[in-house]
mmCIF file of C-alpha atoms in Angstrom:
data_model
loop_
_atom_site.group_PDB
_atom_site.id
_atom_site.type_symbol
_atom_site.label_atom_id
_atom_site.label_comp_id
_atom_site.label_asym_id
_atom_site.label_seq_id
_atom_site.Cartn_x
_atom_site.Cartn_y
_atom_site.Cartn_z
ATOM 1 C CA MET A 1201 60.952 -214.351 -66.642
ATOM 2 C CA THR A 1202 61.122 -216.565 -69.869
ATOM 3 C CA GLY A 1203 61.112 -220.308 -70.954
ATOM 4 C CA PRO A 1204 58.782 -222.945 -70.293
ATOM 5 C CA GLU A 1205 59.487 -223.664 -66.264
ATOM 6 C CA ALA A 1206 58.864 -219.825 -65.775
ATOM 7 C CA ALA A 1207 55.743 -219.848 -67.831
ATOM 8 C CA ARG A 1208 54.461 -222.635 -65.491
ATOM 9 C CA LEU A 1209 55.225 -220.831 -62.531
ATOM 10 C CA PHE A 1210 53.741 -217.736 -63.763
ATOM 11 C CA TYR A 1211 50.244 -219.341 -64.590
ATOM 12 C CA ASP A 1212 50.068 -220.969 -61.087
ATOM 13 C CA PRO A 1213 46.931 -218.817 -59.626
ATOM 14 C CA GLY A 1214 48.472 -219.626 -56.124
ATOM 15 C CA ARG A 1215 51.346 -217.381 -56.995
ATOM 16 C CA PHE A 1216 50.267 -214.509 -58.994
ATOM 17 C CA VAL A 1217 47.176 -212.402 -59.695
ATOM 18 C CA ARG A 1218 46.314 -210.442 -62.710
ATOM 19 C CA ARG A 1219 44.392 -207.462 -60.738
ATOM 20 C CA GLY A 1220 45.863 -204.216 -61.178
ATOM 21 C CA ALA A 1221 49.321 -205.945 -62.961
ATOM 22 C CA MET A 1222 48.784 -204.323 -66.582
ATOM 23 C CA PRO A 1223 49.909 -200.756 -66.858
ATOM 24 C CA LYS A 1224 47.045 -198.187 -66.583
ATOM 25 C CA ALA A 1225 47.926 -197.238 -69.886
ATOM 26 C CA VAL A 1226 47.588 -200.483 -71.591
ATOM 27 C CA GLN A 1227 44.164 -200.838 -69.733
ATOM 28 C CA LYS A 1228 42.612 -197.642 -70.946
ATOM 29 C CA THR A 1229 43.447 -198.893 -74.567
ATOM 30 C CA LEU A 1230 44.245 -202.448 -75.436
ATOM 31 C CA LEU A 1231 42.238 -204.286 -72.594
ATOM 32 C CA GLY A 1232 39.434 -201.903 -71.385
ATOM 33 C CA VAL A 1233 39.070 -201.197 -67.874
ATOM 34 C CA GLY A 1234 37.441 -204.223 -65.619
ATOM 35 C CA GLY A 1235 37.479 -206.788 -68.444
ATOM 36 C CA VAL A 1236 38.406 -210.390 -67.886
ATOM 37 C CA GLN A 1237 41.820 -209.850 -68.485
ATOM 38 C CA GLY A 1238 42.246 -208.428 -64.939
ATOM 39 C CA LEU A 1239 39.756 -210.758 -62.825
ATOM 40 C CA ASP A 1240 41.021 -213.564 -60.512
ATOM 41 C CA ASP A 1241 40.088 -216.742 -58.999
ATOM 42 C CA GLU A 1242 36.385 -217.780 -59.030
ATOM 43 C CA ALA A 1243 35.502 -214.391 -60.786
ATOM 44 C CA HIS A 1244 37.713 -215.107 -63.333
ATOM 45 C CA ARG A 1245 36.765 -218.593 -64.247
ATOM 46 C CA HIS A 1246 33.007 -217.494 -64.439
ATOM 47 C CA ARG A 1247 33.620 -214.559 -66.693
ATOM 48 C CA LYS A 1248 36.029 -216.653 -68.815
ATOM 49 C CA GLN A 1249 33.256 -219.320 -69.418
ATOM 50 C CA MET A 1250 31.147 -216.761 -71.247
ATOM 51 C CA PHE A 1251 33.992 -216.258 -73.628
ATOM 52 C CA MET A 1252 34.527 -219.841 -74.015
ATOM 53 C CA SER A 1253 30.802 -220.488 -74.655
ATOM 54 C CA LEU A 1254 31.669 -218.743 -77.904
ATOM 55 C CA MET A 1255 34.546 -220.907 -79.072
ATOM 56 C CA THR A 1256 32.432 -224.117 -80.295
ATOM 57 C CA ALA A 1257 33.617 -225.841 -83.682
ATOM 58 C CA GLU A 1258 30.293 -224.448 -85.328
ATOM 59 C CA ARG A 1259 30.638 -220.994 -84.317
ATOM 60 C CA ILE A 1260 34.406 -221.215 -85.237
ATOM 61 C CA GLU A 1261 33.538 -222.233 -88.491
ATOM 62 C CA ARG A 1262 31.005 -219.675 -89.330
ATOM 63 C CA LEU A 1263 33.347 -217.106 -88.712
ATOM 64 C CA VAL A 1264 35.680 -218.341 -91.143
ATOM 65 C CA GLN A 1265 32.942 -218.468 -93.846
ATOM 66 C CA LEU A 1266 31.974 -215.034 -93.193
ATOM 67 C CA THR A 1267 35.962 -214.117 -93.596
ATOM 68 C CA ALA A 1268 36.143 -216.258 -96.697
ATOM 69 C CA THR A 1269 33.366 -213.944 -97.999
ATOM 70 C CA GLU A 1270 35.251 -210.757 -97.147
ATOM 71 C CA TRP A 1271 38.254 -212.091 -98.660
ATOM 72 C CA GLN A 1272 36.686 -212.836 -102.228
ATOM 73 C CA THR A 1273 35.044 -209.210 -101.873
ATOM 74 C CA ARG A 1274 38.517 -207.697 -101.295
ATOM 75 C CA VAL A 1275 40.238 -209.845 -103.561
ATOM 76 C CA ARG A 1276 38.209 -208.897 -106.223
ATOM 77 C CA ARG A 1277 38.310 -204.892 -105.158
ATOM 78 C CA TRP A 1278 42.280 -205.188 -105.049
ATOM 79 C CA GLY A 1279 42.477 -206.417 -108.707
ATOM 80 C CA SER A 1280 41.538 -202.479 -109.589
ATOM 81 C CA MET A 1281 44.046 -201.010 -107.161
ATOM 82 C CA ASP A 1282 47.964 -200.239 -108.231
ATOM 83 C CA GLU A 1283 48.932 -201.246 -105.039
ATOM 84 C CA VAL A 1284 47.486 -203.002 -101.920
ATOM 85 C CA VAL A 1285 49.053 -202.298 -98.498
ATOM 86 C CA LEU A 1286 48.005 -205.401 -96.865
ATOM 87 C CA TYR A 1287 47.883 -204.574 -93.058
ATOM 88 C CA PRO A 1288 45.526 -201.947 -93.130
ATOM 89 C CA GLU A 1289 43.300 -203.483 -95.766
ATOM 90 C CA LEU A 1290 43.054 -206.639 -93.312
ATOM 91 C CA HIS A 1291 41.798 -204.281 -90.479
ATOM 92 C CA ALA A 1292 38.540 -203.654 -92.793
ATOM 93 C CA LEU A 1293 38.120 -207.045 -94.217
ATOM 94 C CA LEU A 1294 38.192 -208.535 -90.421
ATOM 95 C CA THR A 1295 36.117 -205.515 -88.779
ATOM 96 C CA CYS A 1296 33.229 -206.656 -91.154
ATOM 97 C CA ALA A 1297 33.448 -210.307 -90.310
ATOM 98 C CA ALA A 1298 33.928 -210.118 -86.742
ATOM 99 C CA CYS A 1299 30.959 -207.763 -86.315
ATOM 100 C CA ALA A 1300 28.651 -210.030 -88.721
ATOM 101 C CA TRP A 1301 29.916 -212.902 -86.551
ATOM 102 C CA ALA A 1302 29.391 -211.251 -83.064
ATOM 103 C CA GLY A 1303 26.043 -210.099 -83.937
ATOM 104 C CA VAL A 1304 26.742 -206.160 -84.143
ATOM 105 C CA PRO A 1305 25.383 -204.370 -86.733
ATOM 106 C CA LEU A 1306 27.662 -202.490 -89.202
ATOM 107 C CA ALA A 1307 26.358 -199.873 -91.832
ATOM 108 C CA ASP A 1308 28.471 -199.598 -94.615
ATOM 109 C CA SER A 1309 28.771 -196.225 -93.788
ATOM 110 C CA ASP A 1310 30.282 -196.855 -90.617
ATOM 111 C CA VAL A 1311 32.895 -199.421 -91.508
ATOM 112 C CA GLU A 1312 36.015 -196.898 -91.733
ATOM 113 C CA ALA A 1313 35.249 -195.255 -88.627
ATOM 114 C CA ARG A 1314 34.783 -198.493 -86.657
ATOM 115 C CA THR A 1315 37.750 -200.221 -88.311
ATOM 116 C CA ARG A 1316 39.937 -197.023 -87.290
ATOM 117 C CA ASP A 1317 39.163 -197.115 -83.847
ATOM 118 C CA LEU A 1318 39.270 -201.008 -83.420
ATOM 119 C CA ALA A 1319 42.419 -201.260 -84.932
ATOM 120 C CA ALA A 1320 43.932 -197.985 -82.875
ATOM 121 C CA LEU A 1321 43.181 -200.263 -79.665
ATOM 122 C CA PHE A 1322 45.797 -202.587 -80.610
ATOM 123 C CA ASP A 1323 47.980 -200.749 -83.099
ATOM 124 C CA HIS A 1324 48.687 -197.344 -81.142
ATOM 125 C CA ALA A 1325 48.557 -199.150 -77.413
ATOM 126 C CA GLY A 1326 52.258 -199.107 -77.017
ATOM 127 C CA SER A 1327 52.723 -195.961 -78.419
ATOM 128 C CA VAL A 1328 53.603 -192.838 -76.831
ATOM 129 C CA GLY A 1329 52.416 -189.170 -77.164
ATOM 130 C CA LEU A 1330 49.927 -188.259 -79.805
ATOM 131 C CA ARG A 1331 49.433 -192.205 -81.149
ATOM 132 C CA HIS A 1332 48.872 -193.054 -77.645
ATOM 133 C CA LEU A 1333 46.199 -190.343 -77.309
ATOM 134 C CA LEU A 1334 44.337 -191.542 -80.251
ATOM 135 C CA SER A 1335 44.215 -195.130 -78.985
ATOM 136 C CA ARG A 1336 42.759 -193.701 -75.684
ATOM 137 C CA TRP A 1337 40.070 -191.529 -77.431
ATOM 138 C CA ALA A 1338 39.527 -194.607 -79.916
ATOM 139 C CA ARG A 1339 38.791 -196.782 -76.720
ATOM 140 C CA LYS A 1340 36.159 -194.216 -75.562
ATOM 141 C CA ARG A 1341 34.585 -194.022 -78.838
ATOM 142 C CA ALA A 1342 34.171 -197.906 -79.063
ATOM 143 C CA ASP A 1343 33.078 -198.286 -75.753
ATOM 144 C CA ARG A 1344 30.508 -195.924 -75.948
ATOM 145 C CA TRP A 1345 29.521 -197.844 -79.305
ATOM 146 C CA ALA A 1346 29.642 -201.185 -77.968
ATOM 147 C CA ALA A 1347 27.355 -199.852 -74.902
ATOM 148 C CA GLY A 1348 24.689 -198.639 -77.213
ATOM 149 C CA ILE A 1349 24.749 -202.251 -78.810
ATOM 150 C CA VAL A 1350 23.975 -204.146 -75.712
ATOM 151 C CA GLU A 1351 21.576 -201.350 -74.393
ATOM 152 C CA GLN A 1352 19.594 -201.587 -77.775
ATOM 153 C CA ILE A 1353 20.049 -205.810 -77.055
ATOM 154 C CA ARG A 1354 18.247 -205.397 -73.911
ATOM 155 C CA SER A 1355 15.658 -202.882 -75.021
ATOM 156 C CA GLY A 1356 14.388 -205.368 -77.526
ATOM 157 C CA ARG A 1357 15.072 -202.962 -80.415
ATOM 158 C CA ILE A 1358 17.877 -205.240 -82.195
ATOM 159 C CA HIS A 1359 17.801 -209.362 -81.674
ATOM 160 C CA PRO A 1360 21.196 -210.980 -82.703
ATOM 161 C CA PRO A 1361 21.047 -214.780 -82.730
ATOM 162 C CA GLU A 1362 21.037 -216.281 -79.177
ATOM 163 C CA GLN A 1363 24.590 -217.708 -79.875
ATOM 164 C CA SER A 1364 26.492 -214.604 -80.855
ATOM 165 C CA ALA A 1365 28.744 -212.505 -78.925
ATOM 166 C CA ALA A 1366 26.476 -209.728 -78.707
ATOM 167 C CA HIS A 1367 23.827 -211.510 -77.305
ATOM 168 C CA VAL A 1368 26.107 -213.838 -74.832
ATOM 169 C CA ILE A 1369 27.619 -211.120 -73.554
ATOM 170 C CA ALA A 1370 24.324 -208.601 -73.260
ATOM 171 C CA TRP A 1371 22.615 -211.065 -71.044
ATOM 172 C CA HIS A 1372 25.376 -212.672 -69.129
ATOM 173 C CA GLN A 1373 25.143 -212.940 -65.094
ATOM 174 C CA ASP A 1374 28.147 -212.470 -63.232
ATOM 175 C CA LEU A 1375 28.652 -214.247 -59.782
ATOM 176 C CA ASN A 1376 26.137 -211.774 -57.949
ATOM 177 C CA GLY A 1377 23.761 -212.755 -60.413
ATOM 178 C CA GLU A 1378 23.208 -209.459 -62.264
ATOM 179 C CA LEU A 1379 23.438 -208.440 -65.912
ATOM 180 C CA LEU A 1380 26.993 -206.702 -66.447
ATOM 181 C CA VAL A 1381 26.817 -202.789 -66.415
ATOM 182 C CA PRO A 1382 26.561 -201.476 -69.859
ATOM 183 C CA ASN A 1383 30.051 -199.753 -69.907
ATOM 184 C CA LEU A 1384 31.675 -203.479 -68.693
ATOM 185 C CA ALA A 1385 29.439 -205.641 -71.023
ATOM 186 C CA ALA A 1386 30.751 -203.098 -74.070
ATOM 187 C CA VAL A 1387 34.493 -203.918 -72.831
ATOM 188 C CA GLU A 1388 33.839 -207.375 -73.039
ATOM 189 C CA LEU A 1389 31.850 -207.395 -76.492
ATOM 190 C CA ILE A 1390 34.824 -205.012 -77.645
ATOM 191 C CA ASN A 1391 37.377 -208.190 -76.214
ATOM 192 C CA VAL A 1392 35.929 -210.272 -78.924
ATOM 193 C CA ILE A 1393 35.753 -207.952 -81.907
ATOM 194 C CA ARG A 1394 39.219 -206.274 -81.241
ATOM 195 C CA PRO A 1395 41.510 -209.522 -81.026
ATOM 196 C CA THR A 1396 39.718 -210.862 -83.933
ATOM 197 C CA VAL A 1397 41.036 -207.545 -85.928
ATOM 198 C CA ALA A 1398 44.122 -208.307 -84.282
ATOM 199 C CA VAL A 1399 44.705 -211.337 -86.429
ATOM 200 C CA SER A 1400 45.701 -208.986 -89.251
ATOM 201 C CA VAL A 1401 49.260 -208.855 -87.541
ATOM 202 C CA TYR A 1402 49.423 -212.626 -87.918
ATOM 203 C CA ILE A 1403 47.990 -212.634 -91.531
ATOM 204 C CA VAL A 1404 50.704 -210.049 -92.559
ATOM 205 C CA PHE A 1405 53.263 -212.390 -91.160
ATOM 206 C CA VAL A 1406 51.828 -215.157 -93.102
ATOM 207 C CA ALA A 1407 52.293 -213.114 -96.050
ATOM 208 C CA HIS A 1408 55.837 -212.546 -94.799
ATOM 209 C CA ALA A 1409 56.759 -216.043 -94.358
ATOM 210 C CA LEU A 1410 55.537 -217.266 -97.837
ATOM 211 C CA HIS A 1411 57.847 -214.392 -99.460
ATOM 212 C CA ALA A 1412 60.407 -215.120 -97.440
ATOM 213 C CA HIS A 1413 60.457 -218.961 -97.397
ATOM 214 C CA PRO A 1414 58.975 -219.815 -101.046
ATOM 215 C CA LYS A 1415 59.466 -223.663 -100.207
ATOM 216 C CA VAL A 1416 56.270 -223.604 -98.045
ATOM 217 C CA ARG A 1417 54.030 -222.731 -100.918
ATOM 218 C CA LYS A 1418 54.265 -226.171 -102.265
ATOM 219 C CA GLY A 1419 53.218 -227.643 -99.147
ATOM 220 C CA LEU A 1420 50.270 -224.948 -98.478
ATOM 221 C CA GLN A 1421 48.949 -225.484 -102.320
ATOM 222 C CA ALA A 1422 49.077 -229.642 -101.666
ATOM 223 C CA ASP A 1423 47.513 -228.919 -97.921
ATOM 224 C CA ASN A 1424 48.027 -232.722 -97.189
ATOM 225 C CA ASP A 1425 48.701 -234.173 -93.802
ATOM 226 C CA GLY A 1426 48.123 -231.225 -91.606
ATOM 227 C CA TYR A 1427 50.841 -228.819 -93.225
ATOM 228 C CA ALA A 1428 48.588 -225.836 -93.156
ATOM 229 C CA TYR A 1429 48.355 -226.191 -89.515
ATOM 230 C CA ARG A 1430 51.839 -226.730 -89.078
ATOM 231 C CA PHE A 1431 52.556 -223.728 -91.115
ATOM 232 C CA VAL A 1432 50.812 -221.244 -89.106
ATOM 233 C CA GLN A 1433 51.683 -222.940 -85.866
ATOM 234 C CA GLU A 1434 55.636 -222.066 -86.986
ATOM 235 C CA VAL A 1435 54.175 -218.484 -87.841
ATOM 236 C CA ARG A 1436 53.179 -217.905 -84.550
ATOM 237 C CA ARG A 1437 56.249 -219.120 -82.919
ATOM 238 C CA TYR A 1438 58.564 -217.588 -85.385
ATOM 239 C CA TYR A 1439 57.439 -213.807 -85.497
ATOM 240 C CA PRO A 1440 56.465 -211.634 -82.749
ATOM 241 C CA PHE A 1441 52.777 -210.941 -82.121
ATOM 242 C CA PHE A 1442 52.558 -208.990 -78.432
ATOM 243 C CA PRO A 1443 55.732 -209.535 -76.679
ATOM 244 C CA ALA A 1444 54.692 -210.231 -73.071
ATOM 245 C CA VAL A 1445 52.203 -210.347 -70.212
ATOM 246 C CA ALA A 1446 52.077 -209.237 -66.733
ATOM 247 C CA ALA A 1447 50.836 -210.755 -63.205
ATOM 248 C CA GLN A 1448 51.585 -209.344 -59.593
ATOM 249 C CA THR A 1449 52.604 -211.914 -56.995
ATOM 250 C CA ARG A 1450 50.232 -212.960 -54.295
ATOM 251 C CA GLN A 1451 52.788 -213.143 -51.431
ATOM 252 C CA THR A 1452 56.466 -213.567 -51.110
ATOM 253 C CA PHE A 1453 58.218 -216.245 -52.549
ATOM 254 C CA GLU A 1454 61.616 -217.554 -53.784
ATOM 255 C CA TRP A 1455 62.397 -219.020 -57.247
ATOM 256 C CA ASN A 1456 65.695 -220.293 -58.486
ATOM 257 C CA GLY A 1457 67.564 -218.018 -56.003
ATOM 258 C CA TYR A 1458 65.304 -215.123 -56.377
ATOM 259 C CA GLN A 1459 63.416 -213.506 -53.581
ATOM 260 C CA ILE A 1460 60.291 -212.151 -55.297
ATOM 261 C CA PRO A 1461 58.470 -209.726 -52.797
ATOM 262 C CA GLU A 1462 54.540 -209.899 -52.531
ATOM 263 C CA GLY A 1463 53.154 -207.079 -55.003
ATOM 264 C CA ARG A 1464 55.873 -207.294 -57.351
ATOM 265 C CA ARG A 1465 54.673 -207.048 -60.913
ATOM 266 C CA VAL A 1466 56.340 -209.783 -62.731
ATOM 267 C CA ILE A 1467 56.748 -209.811 -66.816
ATOM 268 C CA LEU A 1468 56.611 -213.253 -69.001
ATOM 269 C CA ASP A 1469 58.366 -213.001 -72.058
ATOM 270 C CA LEU A 1470 56.119 -214.685 -74.558
ATOM 271 C CA TYR A 1471 58.253 -214.124 -77.848
ATOM 272 C CA GLY A 1472 61.422 -215.364 -75.817
ATOM 273 C CA THR A 1473 59.623 -218.358 -74.447
ATOM 274 C CA ASN A 1474 58.616 -219.352 -78.140
ATOM 275 C CA GLN A 1475 62.418 -218.696 -79.107
ATOM 276 C CA ASP A 1476 63.923 -220.825 -76.008
ATOM 277 C CA ALA A 1477 66.436 -222.958 -77.468
ATOM 278 C CA ARG A 1478 65.629 -225.261 -74.527
ATOM 279 C CA THR A 1479 62.798 -226.325 -75.915
ATOM 280 C CA TRP A 1480 63.042 -225.591 -79.858
ATOM 281 C CA GLU A 1481 66.045 -226.841 -81.867
ATOM 282 C CA ARG A 1482 67.277 -224.294 -84.302
ATOM 283 C CA PRO A 1483 64.927 -221.726 -83.038
ATOM 284 C CA GLU A 1484 65.803 -218.636 -85.487
ATOM 285 C CA GLU A 1485 65.014 -220.963 -88.217
ATOM 286 C CA PHE A 1486 61.441 -221.348 -89.879
ATOM 287 C CA GLU A 1487 60.878 -224.838 -89.917
ATOM 288 C CA PRO A 1488 56.871 -225.473 -89.967
ATOM 289 C CA GLU A 1489 57.940 -229.408 -89.698
ATOM 290 C CA ARG A 1490 58.649 -228.989 -86.273
ATOM 291 C CA PHE A 1491 55.367 -229.164 -85.147
ATOM 292 C CA ARG A 1492 55.122 -232.674 -86.368
ATOM 293 C CA ARG A 1493 57.422 -233.491 -83.505
ATOM 294 C CA TRP A 1494 56.250 -231.180 -81.156
ATOM 295 C CA ASP A 1495 56.244 -232.283 -77.374
ATOM 296 C CA GLU A 1496 52.784 -230.503 -76.959
ATOM 297 C CA SER A 1497 52.572 -228.453 -73.575
ATOM 298 C CA PRO A 1498 50.706 -225.333 -72.328
ATOM 299 C CA PHE A 1499 53.764 -223.675 -71.237
ATOM 300 C CA ASN A 1500 56.409 -224.020 -73.924
ATOM 301 C CA PHE A 1501 54.597 -222.448 -76.658
ATOM 302 C CA VAL A 1502 52.625 -219.521 -75.414
ATOM 303 C CA PRO A 1503 51.973 -217.041 -78.319
ATOM 304 C CA GLN A 1504 48.778 -216.025 -76.847
ATOM 305 C CA GLY A 1505 49.481 -217.006 -73.501
ATOM 306 C CA GLY A 1506 49.880 -220.218 -71.491
ATOM 307 C CA GLY A 1507 48.298 -222.620 -69.323
ATOM 308 C CA ASP A 1508 44.594 -223.924 -69.445
ATOM 309 C CA HIS A 1509 42.210 -221.754 -71.862
ATOM 310 C CA HIS A 1510 39.442 -222.435 -68.939
ATOM 311 C CA ILE A 1511 41.144 -221.762 -65.844
ATOM 312 C CA ASN A 1512 44.237 -219.540 -66.890
ATOM 313 C CA HIS A 1513 44.568 -216.275 -68.833
ATOM 314 C CA ARG A 1514 45.033 -218.007 -72.109
ATOM 315 C CA CYS A 1515 43.494 -216.288 -74.713
ATOM 316 C CA PRO A 1516 40.126 -218.003 -75.561
ATOM 317 C CA GLY A 1517 40.529 -216.761 -79.503
ATOM 318 C CA GLU A 1518 43.590 -218.750 -80.062
ATOM 319 C CA TRP A 1519 42.030 -221.059 -82.020
ATOM 320 C CA ILE A 1520 40.064 -218.465 -83.984
ATOM 321 C CA ALA A 1521 43.618 -217.222 -84.865
ATOM 322 C CA ILE A 1522 44.761 -220.665 -86.147
ATOM 323 C CA GLU A 1523 41.505 -220.967 -88.676
ATOM 324 C CA LEU A 1524 41.849 -217.212 -89.634
ATOM 325 C CA MET A 1525 45.818 -217.700 -90.489
ATOM 326 C CA LYS A 1526 44.630 -220.969 -92.440
ATOM 327 C CA LEU A 1527 42.115 -219.131 -94.330
ATOM 328 C CA ALA A 1528 44.669 -216.206 -95.068
ATOM 329 C CA ALA A 1529 47.430 -218.973 -96.073
ATOM 330 C CA ASP A 1530 44.571 -221.107 -98.436
ATOM 331 C CA PHE A 1531 43.670 -217.411 -100.377
ATOM 332 C CA LEU A 1532 47.314 -216.410 -100.584
ATOM 333 C CA THR A 1533 48.184 -219.784 -102.414
ATOM 334 C CA ARG A 1534 45.435 -220.931 -104.042
ATOM 335 C CA ARG A 1535 42.485 -218.506 -104.699
ATOM 336 C CA MET A 1536 44.644 -215.251 -105.570
ATOM 337 C CA SER A 1537 47.634 -214.255 -107.457
ATOM 338 C CA TYR A 1538 49.859 -211.369 -106.466
ATOM 339 C CA GLU A 1539 53.166 -209.658 -107.016
ATOM 340 C CA VAL A 1540 55.386 -208.567 -104.028
ATOM 341 C CA PRO A 1541 57.261 -205.409 -105.317
ATOM 342 C CA GLN A 1542 60.610 -204.418 -103.814
ATOM 343 C CA GLN A 1543 59.795 -202.643 -100.393
ATOM 344 C CA ASP A 1544 61.560 -202.775 -96.978
ATOM 345 C CA LEU A 1545 60.288 -206.136 -95.430
ATOM 346 C CA ARG A 1546 62.310 -205.630 -92.248
ATOM 347 C CA ILE A 1547 60.728 -206.272 -89.315
ATOM 348 C CA ASP A 1548 60.430 -203.184 -87.312
ATOM 349 C CA TRP A 1549 60.970 -204.088 -83.546
ATOM 350 C CA SER A 1550 60.619 -200.747 -82.196
ATOM 351 C CA ARG A 1551 56.716 -200.831 -82.642
ATOM 352 C CA LEU A 1552 54.085 -202.786 -80.657
ATOM 353 C CA PRO A 1553 52.909 -205.035 -82.516
ATOM 354 C CA ALA A 1554 56.250 -205.403 -84.541
ATOM 355 C CA LEU A 1555 55.231 -205.331 -88.102
ATOM 356 C CA PRO A 1556 57.375 -205.172 -91.731
ATOM 357 C CA ARG A 1557 58.205 -201.755 -92.018
ATOM 358 C CA SER A 1558 56.566 -201.357 -95.498
ATOM 359 C CA SER A 1559 52.998 -203.157 -93.923
ATOM 360 C CA PHE A 1560 53.731 -205.563 -96.830
ATOM 361 C CA VAL A 1561 52.660 -204.406 -100.069
ATOM 362 C CA ILE A 1562 51.375 -206.441 -103.012
ATOM 363 C CA ARG A 1563 50.372 -205.542 -106.570
ATOM 364 C CA ASN A 1564 48.720 -207.065 -109.719
ATOM 365 C CA VAL A 1565 45.937 -209.058 -107.640
ATOM 366 C CA ARG A 1566 44.301 -211.541 -109.360
ATOM 367 C CA GLU A 1567 41.541 -214.140 -108.624
ATOM 368 C CA SER A 1568 42.565 -217.931 -109.271
#
């Protein structure tokens, strides 16, 4: 299914459920087993509110501050490197910022291993063979690590801030009034950190857009009249992220002449909806100004899911992605200088997530 009409139907909780809809391979890598993405009805709304409580303006601004500090540190380090492959460098940058923000201790000696595991959850999840097995093993290690954090919080051995994700998730009570079992709390804690690290995909596309469409750089450098917001929204619309989401029908029904039986898995094409010519003029063109006149709807622009953030399965971290992309655009246009050497910047559509084939290489990095 694709397009805004299809998205509106797809996010009708009376027609579709999420329990068991995602393939097991995705549950055991990207999402984790038992997490909020596979819940429905009141159980989903209750668990979702736990995540929404973390998305206050103050908390998001704190994450932006921590991420800016990591950017400054990395830019200085990149200045001594012959070449910087941006995509993996962003993994480490965002892992450090996300863990600090979430209240998760991360020793310097553990950064490389934790980064590798968190990145494998989304970078290998769509793979087959050895890469998929690496993602499965990374999930087991990440869940074991996060469960240990939860147990240390509950035993009083570590004390993250009360408003942090680690504290909120460790002490969250589900509908039955009981704490989440450690393994399930671990899945939800990773569901905060892992998507934040996955914003690295979008930031690479920020860099790609700046290189492919150099005229936008002036608008970002001036940053007046909300241009940065329109720019990152157009990056999210124009470039692929994760291409689709799945649900299952609650009951048999007919839609647009199609008989859809009960229990049928249905896929919503997120990328296609964001490129749908029924909604977007010249969808194949990169035009940030389209978001000045955007007829805002929760169903015509769905890069991280559609519907209502509180009720439907729309990513609660959407605001985080936007703010971290704006921060990245600020660094790449105003706080650092760099060169883009000759490389293969064609998008590799055969991988999930899709990325430039070179993972975006820069050199001669300097602080501005």
